[in-house]
Amino acid sequence: MQQAPKTPPSPLTRLETMLLIRAYEHQLVELQKNGAPGTCTSVGQEACAVGVVAALESRDRIVTNHRSAGHLIARGAEPRRLMAEVLGRVDGYCGGRSGSLHISARELGVVLTSTIVGGELSMAPGVALAQKMGKGEPGGIVAVFFGDGAACEGIFHEALNLAVQWQLPLLFVCENNQWQAFVHRLETMPDNAIANWAKGHGLPVETVDGNDAEAVLEAAAHAIAHIRQGGSPAFLELVTYRQRGHFEPDDQAYVAPAELDYWRARDPIDRQVQRLKAQGLIDDNGLTALERQTQASIATALAFAQTSPWPAPETLTDHVYA
Amino acid sequence: MSTMIQMTAAQAINLALREEMRRDPDVFLMGEGSATKHRDLVDAFGPDRVRNTPLAEAIIAGTAVGAAASGLRPVIDLLFAPFMTYAMDALVNSAGKLRYLSGGQFRFPLVAMGMTGTGWCVGAQHNHNIEAMFVHTPGVKVVMPSEPADFKGLLKAAIRDDNPVLFFIDLGLLCQEGEVTEDPDFIIPLGKAAIRRSGDDITLVSYAKTVAVCLQAARQLAERGISAEVVDLRSLKPLDENTVLDSVRKTGRLMVVHEASGLCGIAAELAALVSTKAFPSLRGPVVRLTGPDAPIPSSWALEQAVVPQPERVVNATLELLGAAHSVN
C-alpha cells in the first residue's frame, strides 16, 4: 500500500489545505449549475477534516461518508482524480462508478465510504477489529467520520457499544454540522445529546469548536494518543456548520439568514487566516498569492477531469463480484 | 478414500467451521451465541476467533463487512433469517455494492448464516424464506443446502469465496443425519446443482428441505409409471442454469417447488429461464408450487398448508401430464 502523504506540519499548511478543499467544492458547485451531478459539500466544515487528518498517521485508516471531500483532500487525494470521479470518468479514484457520494481511496487509507447515513458507523468497528486482530499496520487506528444525523440512527449506539465492549482502536468523529438533510438537529435531538449519549457508553468524549483547525488537531491528537496507548476507543464531537445546502442544488430557503450570518462570521478559513496574520505567518499579499495558486491548481484539475475518458459501456458489470 | 461418517447438518456446520478455521487463520466466527454454541471452537481457536456479540444484527453484519474489507474472512450467525432485515444495510448497501462502487478496491469475503423454514411452528418473524430477496441483490451469493454433506461442502466453499455469501439453513434439516466425508479438502462449488434422481417425464426443481418432498413425490409417481427427475439447486446464486436446462430439454416439463412465496421468486426466475432458452423443448406449461403471499402462521395446521406437500407435487404432475396427453 502506498504511503499517505506526510502530515501537514504547520498551521499554514492547514490553511492551504482548507483553501484547496473549499476551492474544489466551489468548483463542483459551479459544475453542477452547468449540469454536472450534484454533490454534498462540506463547505464550512474544512477545519474538522484538516484538524483530525493532521493528527492521523499514514498507518491509520479512515472510514467516511458522503460529505467526504475534506477528509479525502486532507489525506492527500488529488483534486483532479476526485473531480474525474465526480464527473464519472475512468481516472476517478473509483473509475467513475462512485461519483461524489461514496469515494474511497484505498491507497490513501480512506478505506470504506458509505452514503447511507450510519453505514460508516456500521463498518468502522470491523475495520478496527481487523486492525486489532493484526491485519493493519502495527499500531494503526481507525477514524470514522459521521454527522449529527447519523447520531440519531440506532447503529450509532450499536457501534459505540461494540467498540467499547471489544476495546477497538477506533476514533469516533462526529461533525455536528447542525443540519440533518433538511431538518435542524434541534428538531430531532436535545441539545448536547451527542456528547451525552457517547458519554453514556463509557468512553472519553470531548466536544470541540469544529471551526478551529488547531483546536481540532489538538483534541484529535489527544484522543488518538489515548487510543494508541490503551487500544480503546475515543469520541470527538466537532461543533461546526454546514454552510451550504444538503445537496447541490439547494437554495437553503429553509435556513434563517441570521443563522447563516452567525456561522459565516465563524468561518473556519477566516479563523485560520486571522490566527496566521496575528502570528505574522501570512499577510494580505501572501493570502492572495495562496488563493491564486489554489485556483490555478483547481483549474488544472478540472481540465484533467473533463478530458478524462468515459468508462466503456462493456465494463458495466466489472467489479460486481470478486 | 476418506472416511464417511454419520452426522447431523448442525454437526456438519460445526465441522466445516473447524476445518476452515484450521486451514485459514483469517477465518473467524461471530454472532448471537456463537461462542456459547461452539465451545469446542473457542477451545480450539481462542476467544478472538469465536465471538459472542450483542443481539444487534446491524452491527454484527456491519462489523463483518469492515473486517472482510480489511483482510479477514468473517462468518456471522444472525440466527433467524427474518433478523437479517436488521442487517440489510450492511449486507445489501455495503457488502453488495462497495466493491463495485469503489471500482474493485475491496472484496468482502464473508458468510452470513440464518435459519428459516417451516416445521417448528415459530411464526413469521422467525420463519420467512427471504432467500430470493438476496438473489435480487447484486454482489452477493446465496446458498441453501438440503443434506448434511452439502451443509459442510457448501459452507466451506462459501467461506473460501471472495464474495459475500448468504447461507440459509432450513431449520427442519438441522437434526437430520446423513453421511459426511471427513476429507477437509472436500467442497461443493457454489453454483453447481445436483441431480438427486434421474427421470424422463418431468423435472422437479427444488432446494433445501423441499428436495425431500420432491423425492417422495417422485417415488409415488414411479409407482404410477411416471419418471420424475429431481434437481437440487443447492446454490440460488449463482444459479446452475445448465443443469436445469439440460434436464428440461430431456423431460420437456418443469415444476419448481419451494416454500418461499412465488411472486418474483426462484420458481418465477426458472420459468423465465426455461421459456427463454428451452422453449421448443417444453411439452406443457411451467408449474410453480410455492408458498403463498402471506406471512407464515404458527399453527401446525396452517403451517403445513404453506408447505408444498408430496401429494400436491404428485397431483400437479398428474394434471400436467394429463393436459399434455390431451393436447397430444
XYZ file of C-alpha atoms in Angstrom:
650
model
C 0.000 0.000 0.000
C 1.254 3.431 -0.970
C 2.206 5.700 1.905
C -0.189 8.526 2.621
C 1.487 11.911 2.354
C 3.285 13.338 5.325
C 1.140 15.029 7.917
C 0.812 18.723 7.103
C 3.244 20.115 9.609
C 2.115 23.681 10.153
C -0.937 25.878 10.635
C -0.063 27.482 7.304
C -0.269 24.137 5.522
C -3.621 23.558 7.153
C -4.815 26.885 5.746
C -3.594 25.859 2.305
C -5.460 22.568 2.543
C -8.651 24.260 3.690
C -8.411 26.703 0.795
C -7.944 23.788 -1.574
C -10.956 21.912 -0.196
C -13.130 24.987 -0.497
C -11.960 25.875 -3.990
C -12.523 22.285 -5.063
C -16.052 22.244 -3.681
C -16.896 25.658 -5.118
C -15.782 24.319 -8.468
C -18.159 21.369 -8.047
C -20.966 23.800 -7.252
C -20.257 25.668 -10.483
C -20.099 22.431 -12.446
C -23.457 21.381 -11.064
C -25.014 24.619 -12.280
C -23.928 23.533 -15.737
C -25.451 20.108 -15.467
C -22.825 18.011 -13.701
C -24.053 15.659 -10.953
C -24.890 17.340 -7.645
C -22.721 16.857 -4.592
C -22.953 17.069 -0.812
C -20.386 19.744 0.021
C -18.593 20.235 3.304
C -18.212 23.993 2.930
C -17.785 25.388 6.436
C -16.513 22.094 7.867
C -12.979 22.174 6.487
C -11.317 22.601 9.890
C -12.786 19.301 11.076
C -11.174 17.469 8.176
C -7.748 19.081 8.292
C -7.554 19.018 12.070
C -8.360 15.339 12.508
C -6.439 14.124 9.457
C -3.369 16.090 10.564
C -3.401 14.095 13.780
C -3.548 10.761 11.940
C -0.558 8.871 10.611
C -0.188 7.017 7.324
C -0.713 3.680 9.111
C -4.143 4.825 10.272
C -7.347 4.236 8.323
C -10.322 6.474 7.615
C -13.942 5.402 7.149
C -16.178 8.189 5.933
C -19.441 9.280 4.381
C -20.956 11.275 1.518
C -19.636 14.630 2.782
C -16.063 13.475 2.403
C -14.196 15.880 0.115
C -12.377 17.449 3.048
C -11.285 14.136 4.517
C -10.004 12.941 1.159
C -8.131 16.117 0.226
C -6.672 16.483 3.708
C -5.420 12.932 3.339
C -3.683 13.826 0.104
C -6.264 12.923 -2.526
C -5.629 14.670 -5.833
C -8.428 17.069 -6.783
C -8.074 16.029 -10.423
C -8.851 12.403 -9.663
C -11.663 13.390 -7.290
C -13.153 15.637 -9.936
C -12.820 12.914 -12.553
C -14.726 10.637 -10.184
C -17.496 13.173 -9.651
C -17.797 13.524 -13.428
C -17.940 9.744 -13.819
C -14.658 9.350 -15.688
C -12.155 6.499 -15.750
C -9.419 8.459 -13.996
C -11.527 8.899 -10.882
C -10.456 7.082 -7.726
C -13.203 4.531 -8.315
C -13.140 4.536 -12.108
C -16.256 6.701 -12.208
C -18.523 4.146 -10.531
C -18.837 6.042 -7.257
C -19.480 9.604 -8.292
C -19.147 12.049 -5.421
C -21.090 10.098 -2.824
C -19.012 7.055 -1.901
C -15.441 7.816 -2.906
C -12.869 5.635 -1.251
C -9.146 5.659 -1.962
C -7.524 2.605 -0.508
C -4.053 3.816 -1.499
C -4.579 6.746 0.893
C -6.085 4.664 3.669
C -9.588 6.036 3.078
C -10.878 2.527 3.095
C -14.639 2.443 3.093
C -17.200 5.124 2.396
C -20.958 4.833 2.715
C -23.528 7.395 1.796
C -26.159 5.594 3.840
C -26.311 7.723 6.983
C -24.953 5.406 9.677
C -23.402 2.985 7.188
C -19.944 4.304 8.006
C -20.609 3.628 11.692
C -21.640 0.063 10.951
C -18.418 -0.766 9.077
C -15.827 1.105 11.133
C -15.758 -1.316 14.103
C -14.932 -4.143 11.685
C -12.013 -2.219 10.207
C -10.805 -1.542 13.754
C -11.333 -5.188 14.714
C -9.192 -6.296 11.769
C -6.554 -3.817 12.912
C -6.712 -5.280 16.402
C -6.522 -8.821 15.010
C -3.312 -8.000 13.191
C -4.462 -7.051 9.708
C -3.364 -3.417 9.514
C -0.007 -1.811 10.041
C 1.254 -2.152 13.631
C -0.159 0.468 15.963
C -2.627 1.821 13.444
C -6.022 3.141 14.453
C -9.242 3.857 12.579
C -11.084 7.188 12.426
C -14.722 7.238 11.399
C -16.363 10.492 10.290
C -20.126 10.891 10.614
C -22.637 13.626 11.320
C -25.245 14.553 13.887
C -27.801 12.908 11.596
C -26.039 9.563 11.923
C -26.023 10.025 15.695
C -29.815 9.679 15.519
C -29.525 6.260 13.890
C -29.660 3.178 16.097
C -26.359 1.979 14.627
C -24.629 4.890 16.410
C -25.260 3.167 19.730
C -24.551 -0.307 18.387
C -21.164 0.825 17.071
C -20.219 2.652 20.265
C -21.274 -0.248 22.433
C -19.279 -2.757 20.409
C -16.191 -0.543 20.186
C -16.174 -0.062 23.965
C -17.018 -3.665 24.805
C -14.411 -5.072 22.413
C -11.861 -2.324 23.120
C -11.390 -1.363 19.499
C -8.810 1.200 18.323
C -11.465 3.498 16.885
C -11.836 7.279 16.929
C -15.422 8.405 16.524
C -15.523 11.832 14.892
C -18.969 13.406 14.895
C -19.067 16.509 12.734
C -22.069 18.142 14.315
C -22.928 20.484 11.440
C -26.382 21.363 12.824
C -28.360 20.150 9.803
C -29.667 16.683 9.093
C -30.557 16.880 5.414
C -33.382 19.463 5.569
C -34.069 19.413 9.307
C -32.226 21.330 12.003
C -30.835 18.936 14.570
C -32.599 20.674 17.466
C -35.856 19.428 15.965
C -34.622 15.863 16.223
C -32.461 15.662 19.345
C -31.903 17.505 22.623
C -29.030 19.978 22.666
C -25.862 18.316 23.998
C -27.369 14.948 23.126
C -24.449 13.700 21.057
C -21.809 14.076 23.752
C -24.176 12.865 26.445
C -25.135 9.769 24.516
C -21.493 9.000 23.805
C -20.554 9.509 27.457
C -23.247 7.045 28.408
C -21.254 4.384 26.585
C -18.297 4.958 28.865
C -15.536 6.228 26.604
C -13.601 9.505 26.646
C -15.619 12.242 24.955
C -14.547 15.735 24.041
C -16.641 18.473 22.474
C -14.563 20.894 20.449
C -15.053 24.023 18.345
C -15.007 22.322 14.982
C -14.325 25.564 13.134
C -10.927 25.961 14.770
C -8.455 23.746 12.925
C -5.800 23.984 15.633
C -8.252 23.148 18.420
C -9.478 20.160 16.420
C -5.925 18.985 15.810
C -5.063 19.265 19.482
C -8.160 17.373 20.617
C -7.708 14.722 17.937
C -4.060 14.223 18.838
C -5.057 13.805 22.464
C -7.793 11.311 21.655
C -5.558 9.354 19.275
C -2.810 9.133 21.891
C -5.376 7.641 24.252
C -6.406 5.089 21.621
C -2.847 4.097 20.727
C -1.882 3.801 24.360
C -4.812 1.777 25.626
C -6.235 0.309 22.451
C -9.689 1.525 23.387
C -11.943 3.967 21.536
C -12.465 7.698 21.982
C -15.059 10.175 20.788
C -14.842 13.705 19.405
C -17.811 15.948 18.813
C -16.775 18.761 16.481
C -19.282 21.585 16.586
C -19.400 23.064 13.116
C -21.788 24.253 10.458
C -22.889 23.168 7.008
C -22.775 26.478 5.176
C -24.361 25.168 2.002
C -27.438 23.029 1.425
C -27.728 19.312 1.919
C -27.069 18.638 -1.749
C -26.383 20.816 -4.767
C -28.559 22.482 -5.871
C -30.267 23.591 -2.666
C -31.318 27.212 -2.176
C -31.417 26.813 1.641
C -34.732 28.693 1.743
C -35.374 26.738 4.932
C -32.439 28.325 6.770
C -32.846 31.637 8.603
C -30.479 34.238 7.088
C -29.398 35.289 10.580
C -28.246 31.743 11.267
C -26.121 31.677 8.135
C -24.666 35.083 9.033
C -23.834 33.864 12.529
C -21.888 30.909 11.232
C -20.271 32.668 8.291
C -18.829 35.057 10.850
C -17.231 31.960 12.402
C -15.886 30.584 9.154
C -13.013 28.151 9.747
C -10.843 29.524 6.954
C -11.247 33.146 8.083
C -10.417 31.955 11.575
C -7.184 30.361 10.425
C -6.275 33.428 8.377
C -6.767 35.695 11.394
C -4.638 33.402 13.519
C -1.812 33.301 11.000
C -1.948 37.061 10.483
C -1.796 37.639 14.218
C 1.235 35.369 14.364
C 2.809 37.167 11.425
C 2.829 33.988 9.370
C 0.849 35.447 6.486
C -0.201 38.864 5.155
C -2.750 40.007 2.584
C -0.339 39.592 -0.288
C 0.623 36.133 0.850
C -3.023 35.145 1.166
C -3.860 36.464 -2.296
C -0.949 34.552 -3.768
C -2.101 31.402 -1.989
C -5.644 31.788 -3.272
C -4.405 32.331 -6.847
C -2.221 29.273 -6.629
C -5.160 27.222 -5.339
C -7.428 28.453 -8.120
C -4.804 27.558 -10.696
C -4.455 24.026 -9.359
C -8.235 23.549 -9.393
C -8.377 24.815 -12.979
C -5.741 22.270 -13.963
C -7.634 19.543 -12.127
C -10.841 20.453 -13.915
C -9.176 20.335 -17.312
C -7.805 16.898 -16.477
C -11.172 15.599 -15.288
C -13.103 16.951 -18.239
C -10.758 15.326 -20.720
C -10.612 12.012 -18.884
C -12.416 9.315 -20.907
C -15.841 7.943 -20.021
C -15.831 4.325 -18.869
C -16.589 1.908 -21.702
C -20.169 0.535 -21.566
C -18.835 -3.002 -21.826
C -17.235 -2.557 -18.398
C -20.690 -2.056 -16.838
C -20.652 -5.272 -14.832
C -16.946 -5.303 -13.973
C -16.265 -5.483 -10.221
C -19.709 -6.725 -9.172
C -18.091 -9.929 -7.957
C -14.539 -10.615 -6.893
C -10.694 -42.635 0.119
C -11.554 -40.714 3.211
C -13.969 -41.919 5.830
C -17.667 -41.155 5.656
C -19.367 -40.612 8.963
C -22.962 -40.139 10.013
C -23.704 -36.700 11.388
C -26.415 -34.100 11.564
C -26.436 -30.950 9.483
C -25.696 -28.980 12.667
C -22.610 -31.106 13.226
C -21.636 -30.709 9.577
C -21.726 -26.915 10.012
C -19.523 -27.175 13.059
C -17.091 -29.450 11.225
C -16.910 -27.102 8.240
C -16.149 -24.183 10.559
C -13.491 -26.163 12.388
C -11.782 -27.266 9.188
C -11.817 -23.818 7.603
C -10.640 -22.090 10.776
C -7.784 -24.565 10.962
C -6.960 -24.066 7.304
C -7.053 -20.255 7.292
C -6.209 -18.083 10.321
C -8.216 -15.219 8.815
C -11.492 -17.082 9.248
C -13.394 -16.168 12.390
C -16.906 -16.638 13.694
C -19.126 -14.163 15.472
C -22.777 -13.869 16.259
C -25.554 -14.169 18.735
C -24.351 -17.071 20.832
C -21.583 -18.255 18.511
C -19.139 -18.802 21.360
C -21.864 -20.263 23.543
C -22.918 -22.748 20.887
C -19.424 -23.641 19.675
C -17.453 -24.078 22.911
C -15.247 -26.607 21.170
C -14.232 -23.983 18.603
C -13.455 -21.477 21.351
C -11.235 -24.110 22.948
C -9.540 -24.871 19.652
C -9.101 -21.361 18.269
C -9.466 -18.965 21.170
C -11.996 -16.291 22.066
C -10.705 -13.789 19.487
C -11.825 -16.026 16.652
C -15.095 -17.237 18.134
C -17.041 -14.283 19.464
C -20.372 -13.774 21.093
C -21.911 -10.475 20.059
C -24.682 -8.219 21.287
C -28.149 -9.024 19.926
C -27.675 -6.367 17.282
C -27.722 -7.694 13.741
C -26.878 -4.402 12.055
C -23.575 -4.019 13.850
C -22.721 -7.720 13.559
C -23.134 -7.557 9.799
C -21.517 -4.132 9.510
C -18.534 -5.302 11.525
C -18.221 -8.319 9.253
C -18.204 -6.014 6.235
C -15.464 -3.803 7.682
C -13.410 -6.810 8.746
C -13.820 -8.537 5.397
C -12.656 -5.436 3.520
C -9.627 -5.364 5.814
C -8.394 -8.892 5.101
C -10.342 -11.144 7.475
C -12.935 -13.755 6.492
C -15.797 -13.437 8.947
C -18.627 -15.922 9.321
C -21.602 -14.399 11.114
C -24.532 -16.187 12.656
C -27.631 -13.992 12.624
C -29.797 -16.814 13.997
C -33.077 -16.457 12.105
C -33.378 -15.256 8.532
C -36.007 -12.571 9.308
C -33.476 -10.973 11.696
C -31.383 -10.260 8.608
C -33.716 -7.421 7.757
C -31.927 -5.513 10.548
C -28.672 -6.240 8.743
C -29.840 -5.247 5.270
C -27.846 -2.013 5.075
C -24.570 -3.799 5.758
C -25.337 -6.793 3.559
C -27.037 -5.020 0.663
C -25.669 -1.473 0.599
C -22.179 -2.162 1.861
C -21.149 -5.763 1.156
C -23.137 -5.940 -2.072
C -22.235 -2.550 -3.510
C -18.992 -1.124 -2.194
C -16.733 -3.385 -4.211
C -18.462 -2.197 -7.346
C -18.789 1.448 -6.343
C -15.129 1.590 -5.362
C -14.070 0.287 -8.758
C -12.923 -3.026 -7.314
C -10.745 -1.680 -4.495
C -12.244 -4.020 -1.902
C -13.591 -7.516 -1.621
C -15.955 -8.789 1.008
C -15.313 -12.444 1.780
C -17.952 -13.012 4.429
C -20.635 -15.583 5.158
C -23.927 -14.648 6.817
C -25.928 -17.567 8.208
C -29.610 -17.541 9.064
C -32.204 -20.208 9.815
C -35.673 -20.345 8.322
C -38.335 -22.760 7.136
C -41.452 -24.494 8.387
C -41.763 -27.351 10.814
C -41.141 -25.604 14.092
C -44.296 -23.520 14.445
C -42.287 -20.403 15.294
C -44.328 -17.993 13.196
C -43.455 -15.452 10.551
C -40.896 -13.394 12.455
C -38.631 -16.430 12.791
C -39.706 -18.262 9.680
C -39.566 -16.337 6.454
C -37.829 -17.690 3.391
C -36.265 -14.435 2.246
C -33.583 -16.025 0.084
C -34.961 -14.524 -3.132
C -34.523 -11.020 -1.701
C -30.797 -11.654 -1.703
C -30.819 -13.298 -5.115
C -32.156 -9.928 -6.255
C -29.246 -8.169 -4.552
C -26.211 -7.505 -6.744
C -22.820 -8.510 -5.381
C -23.919 -11.292 -3.030
C -24.294 -15.044 -3.491
C -26.946 -17.281 -1.956
C -26.897 -20.947 -0.981
C -29.418 -23.186 0.771
C -28.349 -26.802 1.273
C -30.531 -29.879 1.548
C -28.412 -32.519 3.282
C -25.538 -32.761 5.803
C -22.819 -33.386 3.187
C -23.865 -30.221 1.381
C -24.023 -28.210 4.583
C -20.371 -28.976 5.019
C -19.294 -28.696 1.419
C -21.217 -25.529 0.621
C -20.269 -23.758 3.840
C -16.600 -24.449 3.152
C -16.946 -23.151 -0.397
C -18.791 -20.081 0.903
C -16.033 -19.344 3.412
C -13.378 -19.661 0.704
C -15.295 -17.456 -1.730
C -14.148 -13.850 -2.027
C -17.714 -12.533 -2.126
C -20.434 -12.153 0.493
C -22.438 -15.375 0.698
C -25.836 -15.727 2.357
C -26.028 -19.211 3.844
C -29.639 -20.146 4.557
C -30.293 -23.045 6.879
C -33.600 -24.845 6.609
C -34.408 -25.333 10.263
C -36.072 -28.684 9.720
C -32.848 -30.168 8.384
C -30.529 -29.303 11.274
C -31.133 -32.500 13.231
C -31.354 -34.799 10.215
C -28.467 -37.187 9.779
C -26.561 -38.065 6.679
C -23.181 -39.273 5.502
C -20.475 -36.631 5.504
C -16.897 -37.023 4.413
C -14.134 -36.228 6.855
C -11.951 -35.073 3.971
C -11.029 -31.445 4.775
C -10.452 -30.712 1.088
C -13.956 -31.736 0.070
C -16.022 -28.758 -1.010
C -19.146 -28.322 -3.088
C -18.559 -25.476 -5.527
C -21.042 -22.628 -5.454
C -23.310 -22.596 -8.462
C -23.478 -26.384 -9.005
C -26.863 -28.063 -8.789
C -27.209 -31.789 -8.064
C -29.450 -34.294 -9.785
C -30.875 -36.296 -6.892
C -32.887 -38.679 -9.026
C -32.895 -39.255 -12.767
C -36.084 -39.328 -14.777
C -37.539 -38.705 -18.211
C -41.082 -37.366 -17.874
C -40.783 -34.267 -15.733
C -38.129 -32.177 -13.989
C -38.871 -31.295 -10.370
C -36.582 -28.469 -9.232
C -36.239 -27.549 -5.601
C -33.804 -26.728 -2.824
C -33.375 -27.173 0.939
C -35.830 -29.483 2.668
C -38.321 -29.318 -0.197
C -35.930 -31.538 -2.150
C -37.056 -34.407 0.098
C -40.674 -33.548 -0.726
C -39.883 -33.828 -4.431
C -38.053 -37.124 -3.928
C -41.009 -38.521 -2.037
C -43.329 -37.352 -4.811
C -41.011 -38.908 -7.403
C -41.248 -42.258 -5.651
C -45.054 -42.057 -5.632
C -45.048 -41.070 -9.295
C -42.788 -44.009 -10.126
C -45.453 -46.340 -8.755
C -47.743 -44.908 -11.438
C -45.126 -45.349 -14.118
C -44.105 -41.713 -14.260
C -40.408 -40.994 -14.187
C -39.501 -37.698 -12.468
C -36.062 -36.127 -12.387
C -35.295 -34.245 -9.184
C -32.843 -31.325 -9.292
C -31.495 -29.798 -6.077
C -30.315 -26.274 -6.858
C -28.088 -26.012 -3.751
C -26.943 -22.523 -4.870
C -29.609 -19.984 -5.731
C -26.994 -17.527 -6.933
C -25.046 -18.286 -8.961
C -27.813 -20.399 -10.415
C -26.813 -23.552 -12.282
C -28.807 -22.772 -15.415
C -27.283 -25.532 -17.467
C -28.286 -28.381 -15.187
C -31.894 -27.163 -15.181
C -31.953 -26.527 -18.933
C -30.372 -29.885 -19.780
C -32.916 -31.650 -17.611
C -35.878 -29.799 -19.115
C -34.605 -30.438 -22.630
C -34.709 -34.135 -21.721
C -38.055 -34.267 -19.888
C -39.958 -31.458 -21.610
C -41.684 -30.487 -18.376
C -40.695 -28.303 -15.419
C -42.194 -27.952 -11.992
C -40.441 -25.757 -9.438
C -41.256 -26.347 -5.801
C -40.267 -24.158 -2.848
C -41.587 -22.874 0.464
C -40.771 -19.247 -0.301
C -43.591 -17.221 -1.765
C -43.977 -17.309 -5.517
C -44.033 -13.657 -6.520
C -40.737 -12.765 -8.193
C -39.201 -15.882 -6.682
C -36.810 -18.614 -7.739
C -39.577 -20.528 -9.494
C -40.537 -17.459 -11.496
C -36.931 -16.987 -12.495
C -36.614 -20.597 -13.634
C -39.878 -20.348 -15.571
C -38.463 -17.326 -17.384
C -35.157 -19.087 -17.946
C -36.711 -22.180 -19.432
C -39.212 -20.318 -21.588
C -36.381 -18.181 -22.940
C -33.752 -20.823 -23.514
C -35.596 -24.137 -23.818
C -38.980 -23.142 -25.183
C -39.016 -25.637 -28.058
C -38.428 -28.468 -25.583
C -41.426 -27.632 -23.406
C -44.339 -30.040 -23.678
C -46.523 -28.136 -21.215
C -46.643 -25.006 -19.059
C -44.073 -24.493 -16.305
C -45.721 -25.185 -12.951
C -44.854 -23.388 -9.739
C -45.706 -24.853 -6.347
C -44.717 -22.253 -3.808
C -45.709 -20.707 -0.529
C -48.464 -18.065 -0.630
C -48.040 -14.293 -0.476
C -48.712 -14.451 3.255
C -46.725 -14.417 6.489
C -46.134 -17.922 7.858
C -48.520 -18.717 10.707
C -47.554 -20.600 13.868
C -50.387 -23.106 13.941
C -49.177 -26.520 12.786
C -52.258 -26.996 10.633
C -51.776 -23.673 8.884
C -48.014 -24.017 8.653
C -48.391 -27.365 6.920
C -50.794 -25.733 4.488
C -47.926 -23.473 3.451
C -45.575 -26.347 2.719
C -45.642 -27.921 -0.717
C -46.620 -31.496 0.237
C -45.665 -34.568 -1.826
C -49.331 -35.098 -2.654
C -49.530 -31.629 -4.195
C -46.474 -32.364 -6.294
C -47.945 -35.684 -7.408
C -51.339 -34.210 -8.233
C -49.867 -31.260 -10.092
C -47.681 -33.634 -12.081
C -50.613 -35.851 -12.989
C -52.576 -32.821 -14.047
C -49.707 -31.555 -16.168
C -49.171 -34.928 -17.817
C -52.895 -35.326 -18.361
C -53.078 -31.946 -20.002
C -50.088 -32.795 -22.123
C -51.680 -36.074 -23.144
C -54.934 -34.395 -24.067
C -53.019 -31.852 -26.166
C -51.214 -34.718 -27.884
